[in-house]
Amino acid sequence: MAFSITLFIISWLVFLKFADRSKFFEYSPTCYIAMILGLMTDILVHHYPFWKYTAAKKPQIIIRHYLDDLGVYFVVTYLFIQCLPKTQKTFNMLIYIFGWTVIAVLIEAIALKLTGIEHGLGWNLIYSYLSDWLLFLIFYAHYRLRTKYSNKVESLLKSDKQ
């Protein structure tokens, strides 16, 4: 439990220190998608225990999930979007996402070592790593589509006012 609380606090301290809060309303919709996916995963692992907290009671497990969903997932997604490369060519994006997925799987490896979480049903760090790729691609695609279409809507609204 201490690891989850520490990770939550560190996440928000990093957010307060490094996040460009002037872009909050631009970045936060994608962060909410990350939170929703995290909550959906919590429901999934309740029925299919790909991973579980072995030494924790039900209230502690729920608190750990919410700390991840409301802290780590939001902050990581926000910083991921904020730090997107200036030139978003395919190679640049592959290298960029590679870096983020390595960090994510290292955090999970630390959590496996320290927090009484263990994989089940054949789940392992390789599956987590591949899932992280999928998630970061989803976040990137969502952000790009949302900004593309919100810019079109804004320009349409401006032209209607004139």
PDB file of C-alpha atoms in Angstrom:
ATOM      1  CA  MET A   1       0.000   0.000   0.000  1.00  0.00           C
ATOM      2  CA  ALA A   2       2.875   2.358   0.785  1.00  0.00           C
ATOM      3  CA  PHE A   3       4.205   1.950  -2.778  1.00  0.00           C
ATOM      4  CA  SER A   4       0.834   2.960  -4.271  1.00  0.00           C
ATOM      5  CA  ILE A   5       0.520   5.992  -2.011  1.00  0.00           C
ATOM      6  CA  THR A   6       4.133   7.015  -2.706  1.00  0.00           C
ATOM      7  CA  LEU A   7       3.652   6.600  -6.466  1.00  0.00           C
ATOM      8  CA  PHE A   8       0.437   8.658  -6.327  1.00  0.00           C
ATOM      9  CA  ILE A   9       2.131  11.481  -4.389  1.00  0.00           C
ATOM     10  CA  ILE A  10       5.234  11.457  -6.592  1.00  0.00           C
ATOM     11  CA  SER A  11       3.030  11.520  -9.708  1.00  0.00           C
ATOM     12  CA  TRP A  12       1.200  14.630  -8.587  1.00  0.00           C
ATOM     13  CA  LEU A  13       4.393  16.313  -7.388  1.00  0.00           C
ATOM     14  CA  VAL A  14       5.913  15.677 -10.819  1.00  0.00           C
ATOM     15  CA  PHE A  15       2.736  17.072 -12.374  1.00  0.00           C
ATOM     16  CA  LEU A  16       2.913  20.232 -10.251  1.00  0.00           C
ATOM     17  CA  LYS A  17       6.595  20.694 -11.059  1.00  0.00           C
ATOM     18  CA  PHE A  18       6.707  19.866 -14.777  1.00  0.00           C
ATOM     19  CA  ALA A  19       3.221  20.019 -16.276  1.00  0.00           C
ATOM     20  CA  ASP A  20       2.290  22.941 -18.485  1.00  0.00           C
ATOM     21  CA  ARG A  21      -0.977  23.657 -16.711  1.00  0.00           C
ATOM     22  CA  SER A  22      -1.914  26.286 -19.308  1.00  0.00           C
ATOM     23  CA  LYS A  23      -2.649  23.337 -21.638  1.00  0.00           C
ATOM     24  CA  PHE A  24      -4.846  21.522 -19.109  1.00  0.00           C
ATOM     25  CA  PHE A  25      -8.070  21.753 -21.120  1.00  0.00           C
ATOM     26  CA  GLU A  26      -6.265  20.657 -24.268  1.00  0.00           C
ATOM     27  CA  TYR A  27      -4.605  17.604 -22.718  1.00  0.00           C
ATOM     28  CA  SER A  28      -7.056  16.503 -20.039  1.00  0.00           C
ATOM     29  CA  PRO A  29      -9.672  14.806 -22.296  1.00  0.00           C
ATOM     30  CA  THR A  30      -7.073  12.228 -23.322  1.00  0.00           C
ATOM     31  CA  CYS A  31      -6.057  11.835 -19.682  1.00  0.00           C
ATOM     32  CA  TYR A  32      -9.684  11.095 -18.809  1.00  0.00           C
ATOM     33  CA  ILE A  33      -9.639   8.372 -21.468  1.00  0.00           C
ATOM     34  CA  ALA A  34      -6.610   6.882 -19.676  1.00  0.00           C
ATOM     35  CA  MET A  35      -8.465   7.012 -16.364  1.00  0.00           C
ATOM     36  CA  ILE A  36     -11.544   5.343 -17.849  1.00  0.00           C
ATOM     37  CA  LEU A  37      -9.396   2.603 -19.388  1.00  0.00           C
ATOM     38  CA  GLY A  38      -7.751   2.128 -15.995  1.00  0.00           C
ATOM     39  CA  LEU A  39     -11.136   1.767 -14.304  1.00  0.00           C
ATOM     40  CA  MET A  40     -12.243  -0.692 -16.990  1.00  0.00           C
ATOM     41  CA  THR A  41      -9.072  -2.712 -16.416  1.00  0.00           C
ATOM     42  CA  ASP A  42      -9.836  -2.800 -12.692  1.00  0.00           C
ATOM     43  CA  ILE A  43     -13.220  -4.355 -13.477  1.00  0.00           C
ATOM     44  CA  LEU A  44     -11.620  -6.796 -15.912  1.00  0.00           C
ATOM     45  CA  VAL A  45      -9.003  -8.051 -13.446  1.00  0.00           C
ATOM     46  CA  HIS A  46     -11.725  -8.524 -10.836  1.00  0.00           C
ATOM     47  CA  HIS A  47     -13.231 -11.199 -13.095  1.00  0.00           C
ATOM     48  CA  TYR A  48     -10.037 -12.349 -14.854  1.00  0.00           C
ATOM     49  CA  PRO A  49      -7.122 -11.960 -12.420  1.00  0.00           C
ATOM     50  CA  PHE A  50      -4.284 -11.238 -14.831  1.00  0.00           C
ATOM     51  CA  TRP A  51      -2.653  -9.619 -11.816  1.00  0.00           C
ATOM     52  CA  LYS A  52      -3.629  -9.345  -8.194  1.00  0.00           C
ATOM     53  CA  TYR A  53      -2.509  -7.932  -4.878  1.00  0.00           C
ATOM     54  CA  THR A  54      -1.710 -11.033  -2.861  1.00  0.00           C
ATOM     55  CA  ALA A  55      -1.404  -9.707   0.681  1.00  0.00           C
ATOM     56  CA  ALA A  56      -4.066  -7.028   0.536  1.00  0.00           C
ATOM     57  CA  LYS A  57      -7.627  -6.900   1.790  1.00  0.00           C
ATOM     58  CA  LYS A  58     -10.434  -5.799  -0.520  1.00  0.00           C
ATOM     59  CA  PRO A  59     -10.545  -2.132   0.694  1.00  0.00           C
ATOM     60  CA  GLN A  60      -6.774  -1.815   0.194  1.00  0.00           C
ATOM     61  CA  ILE A  61      -7.032  -3.258  -3.311  1.00  0.00           C
ATOM     62  CA  ILE A  62      -9.757  -0.776  -4.225  1.00  0.00           C
ATOM     63  CA  ILE A  63      -7.719   2.119  -2.824  1.00  0.00           C
ATOM     64  CA  ARG A  64      -4.649   0.980  -4.797  1.00  0.00           C
ATOM     65  CA  HIS A  65      -6.645   0.846  -8.012  1.00  0.00           C
ATOM     66  CA  TYR A  66      -8.089   4.321  -7.468  1.00  0.00           C
ATOM     67  CA  LEU A  67      -4.687   5.759  -6.609  1.00  0.00           C
ATOM     68  CA  ASP A  68      -3.388   4.440  -9.936  1.00  0.00           C
ATOM     69  CA  ASP A  69      -6.448   5.560 -11.898  1.00  0.00           C
ATOM     70  CA  LEU A  70      -6.618   9.053 -10.410  1.00  0.00           C
ATOM     71  CA  GLY A  71      -2.905   9.685 -10.149  1.00  0.00           C
ATOM     72  CA  VAL A  72      -0.441   7.753 -12.216  1.00  0.00           C
ATOM     73  CA  TYR A  73      -2.602   7.212 -15.314  1.00  0.00           C
ATOM     74  CA  PHE A  74      -3.683  10.846 -15.498  1.00  0.00           C
ATOM     75  CA  VAL A  75      -0.234  12.323 -14.875  1.00  0.00           C
ATOM     76  CA  VAL A  76       1.670   9.945 -17.154  1.00  0.00           C
ATOM     77  CA  THR A  77      -0.772  10.529 -20.009  1.00  0.00           C
ATOM     78  CA  TYR A  78      -0.621  14.297 -19.501  1.00  0.00           C
ATOM     79  CA  LEU A  79       3.180  14.346 -19.588  1.00  0.00           C
ATOM     80  CA  PHE A  80       3.240  11.921 -22.520  1.00  0.00           C
ATOM     81  CA  ILE A  81       1.119  14.335 -24.575  1.00  0.00           C
ATOM     82  CA  GLN A  82       2.875  17.445 -23.318  1.00  0.00           C
ATOM     83  CA  CYS A  83       6.296  16.118 -24.342  1.00  0.00           C
ATOM     84  CA  LEU A  84       5.344  14.870 -27.811  1.00  0.00           C
ATOM     85  CA  PRO A  85       8.189  15.408 -30.282  1.00  0.00           C
ATOM     86  CA  LYS A  86       7.994  18.543 -32.404  1.00  0.00           C
ATOM     87  CA  THR A  87       8.254  16.475 -35.575  1.00  0.00           C
ATOM     88  CA  GLN A  88       5.846  13.596 -35.235  1.00  0.00           C
ATOM     89  CA  LYS A  89       7.144  11.426 -38.029  1.00  0.00           C
ATOM     90  CA  THR A  90       6.673   7.685 -37.691  1.00  0.00           C
ATOM     91  CA  PHE A  91      10.262   6.929 -36.624  1.00  0.00           C
ATOM     92  CA  ASN A  92      10.283   9.741 -34.042  1.00  0.00           C
ATOM     93  CA  MET A  93       7.008   8.536 -32.600  1.00  0.00           C
ATOM     94  CA  LEU A  94       8.179   4.918 -32.420  1.00  0.00           C
ATOM     95  CA  ILE A  95      11.291   5.972 -30.495  1.00  0.00           C
ATOM     96  CA  TYR A  96       9.219   8.263 -28.283  1.00  0.00           C
ATOM     97  CA  ILE A  97       6.639   5.598 -27.440  1.00  0.00           C
ATOM     98  CA  PHE A  98       9.435   3.061 -26.926  1.00  0.00           C
ATOM     99  CA  GLY A  99      10.875   5.294 -24.195  1.00  0.00           C
ATOM    100  CA  TRP A 100       7.539   5.681 -22.436  1.00  0.00           C
ATOM    101  CA  THR A 101       6.762   1.952 -22.600  1.00  0.00           C
ATOM    102  CA  VAL A 102      10.158   1.083 -21.128  1.00  0.00           C
ATOM    103  CA  ILE A 103       9.505   3.458 -18.218  1.00  0.00           C
ATOM    104  CA  ALA A 104       6.020   1.993 -17.697  1.00  0.00           C
ATOM    105  CA  VAL A 105       7.223  -1.604 -17.666  1.00  0.00           C
ATOM    106  CA  LEU A 106      10.091  -0.697 -15.288  1.00  0.00           C
ATOM    107  CA  ILE A 107       7.573   0.809 -12.857  1.00  0.00           C
ATOM    108  CA  GLU A 108       5.516  -2.370 -13.109  1.00  0.00           C
ATOM    109  CA  ALA A 109       8.613  -4.505 -12.510  1.00  0.00           C
ATOM    110  CA  ILE A 110       9.376  -2.486  -9.379  1.00  0.00           C
ATOM    111  CA  ALA A 111       5.763  -2.871  -8.247  1.00  0.00           C
ATOM    112  CA  LEU A 112       5.975  -6.636  -8.775  1.00  0.00           C
ATOM    113  CA  LYS A 113       9.116  -6.762  -6.679  1.00  0.00           C
ATOM    114  CA  LEU A 114       7.961  -4.507  -3.836  1.00  0.00           C
ATOM    115  CA  THR A 115       4.199  -4.472  -3.456  1.00  0.00           C
ATOM    116  CA  GLY A 116       2.773  -7.953  -3.261  1.00  0.00           C
ATOM    117  CA  ILE A 117       1.352  -7.797  -6.752  1.00  0.00           C
ATOM    118  CA  GLU A 118       1.718 -10.883  -8.870  1.00  0.00           C
ATOM    119  CA  HIS A 119       0.710 -11.886 -12.360  1.00  0.00           C
ATOM    120  CA  GLY A 120      -1.859 -14.577 -13.001  1.00  0.00           C
ATOM    121  CA  LEU A 121      -3.494 -16.425 -15.901  1.00  0.00           C
ATOM    122  CA  GLY A 122      -0.216 -16.415 -17.817  1.00  0.00           C
ATOM    123  CA  TRP A 123       0.160 -12.621 -17.756  1.00  0.00           C
ATOM    124  CA  ASN A 124       3.746 -11.368 -17.660  1.00  0.00           C
ATOM    125  CA  LEU A 125       5.864  -8.258 -18.271  1.00  0.00           C
ATOM    126  CA  ILE A 126       5.973  -8.945 -22.008  1.00  0.00           C
ATOM    127  CA  TYR A 127       2.175  -8.715 -22.205  1.00  0.00           C
ATOM    128  CA  SER A 128       2.286  -5.566 -20.094  1.00  0.00           C
ATOM    129  CA  TYR A 129       4.899  -4.069 -22.400  1.00  0.00           C
ATOM    130  CA  LEU A 130       2.794  -4.843 -25.492  1.00  0.00           C
ATOM    131  CA  SER A 131      -0.296  -3.454 -23.754  1.00  0.00           C
ATOM    132  CA  ASP A 132       1.600  -0.275 -22.940  1.00  0.00           C
ATOM    133  CA  TRP A 133       2.394   0.159 -26.641  1.00  0.00           C
ATOM    134  CA  LEU A 134      -1.291  -0.190 -27.443  1.00  0.00           C
ATOM    135  CA  LEU A 135      -2.268   2.284 -24.744  1.00  0.00           C
ATOM    136  CA  PHE A 136       0.239   4.950 -25.768  1.00  0.00           C
ATOM    137  CA  LEU A 137      -0.835   4.559 -29.391  1.00  0.00           C
ATOM    138  CA  ILE A 138      -4.466   4.997 -28.324  1.00  0.00           C
ATOM    139  CA  PHE A 139      -3.593   8.108 -26.305  1.00  0.00           C
ATOM    140  CA  TYR A 140      -1.645   9.591 -29.188  1.00  0.00           C
ATOM    141  CA  ALA A 141      -4.395   8.813 -31.708  1.00  0.00           C
ATOM    142  CA  HIS A 142      -7.082  10.233 -29.416  1.00  0.00           C
ATOM    143  CA  TYR A 143      -5.133  13.417 -28.813  1.00  0.00           C
ATOM    144  CA  ARG A 144      -4.390  13.918 -32.519  1.00  0.00           C
ATOM    145  CA  LEU A 145      -7.988  13.291 -33.595  1.00  0.00           C
ATOM    146  CA  ARG A 146      -9.454  15.428 -30.836  1.00  0.00           C
ATOM    147  CA  THR A 147      -7.195  18.384 -31.571  1.00  0.00           C
ATOM    148  CA  LYS A 148      -7.686  18.015 -35.316  1.00  0.00           C
ATOM    149  CA  TYR A 149     -11.464  18.105 -35.058  1.00  0.00           C
ATOM    150  CA  SER A 150     -11.632  20.680 -32.278  1.00  0.00           C
ATOM    151  CA  ASN A 151      -9.538  23.013 -34.463  1.00  0.00           C
ATOM    152  CA  LYS A 152     -11.981  22.444 -37.337  1.00  0.00           C
ATOM    153  CA  VAL A 153     -14.944  23.168 -35.084  1.00  0.00           C
ATOM    154  CA  GLU A 154     -13.289  26.332 -33.789  1.00  0.00           C
ATOM    155  CA  SER A 155     -12.615  27.581 -37.300  1.00  0.00           C
ATOM    156  CA  LEU A 156     -16.213  26.831 -38.320  1.00  0.00           C
ATOM    157  CA  LEU A 157     -17.521  28.719 -35.311  1.00  0.00           C
ATOM    158  CA  LYS A 158     -15.290  31.700 -36.106  1.00  0.00           C
ATOM    159  CA  SER A 159     -16.440  31.771 -39.730  1.00  0.00           C
ATOM    160  CA  ASP A 160     -20.096  31.614 -38.625  1.00  0.00           C
ATOM    161  CA  LYS A 161     -19.612  34.649 -36.362  1.00  0.00           C
ATOM    162  CA  GLN A 162     -18.224  36.714 -39.236  1.00  0.00           C
TER     163      GLN A 162
END
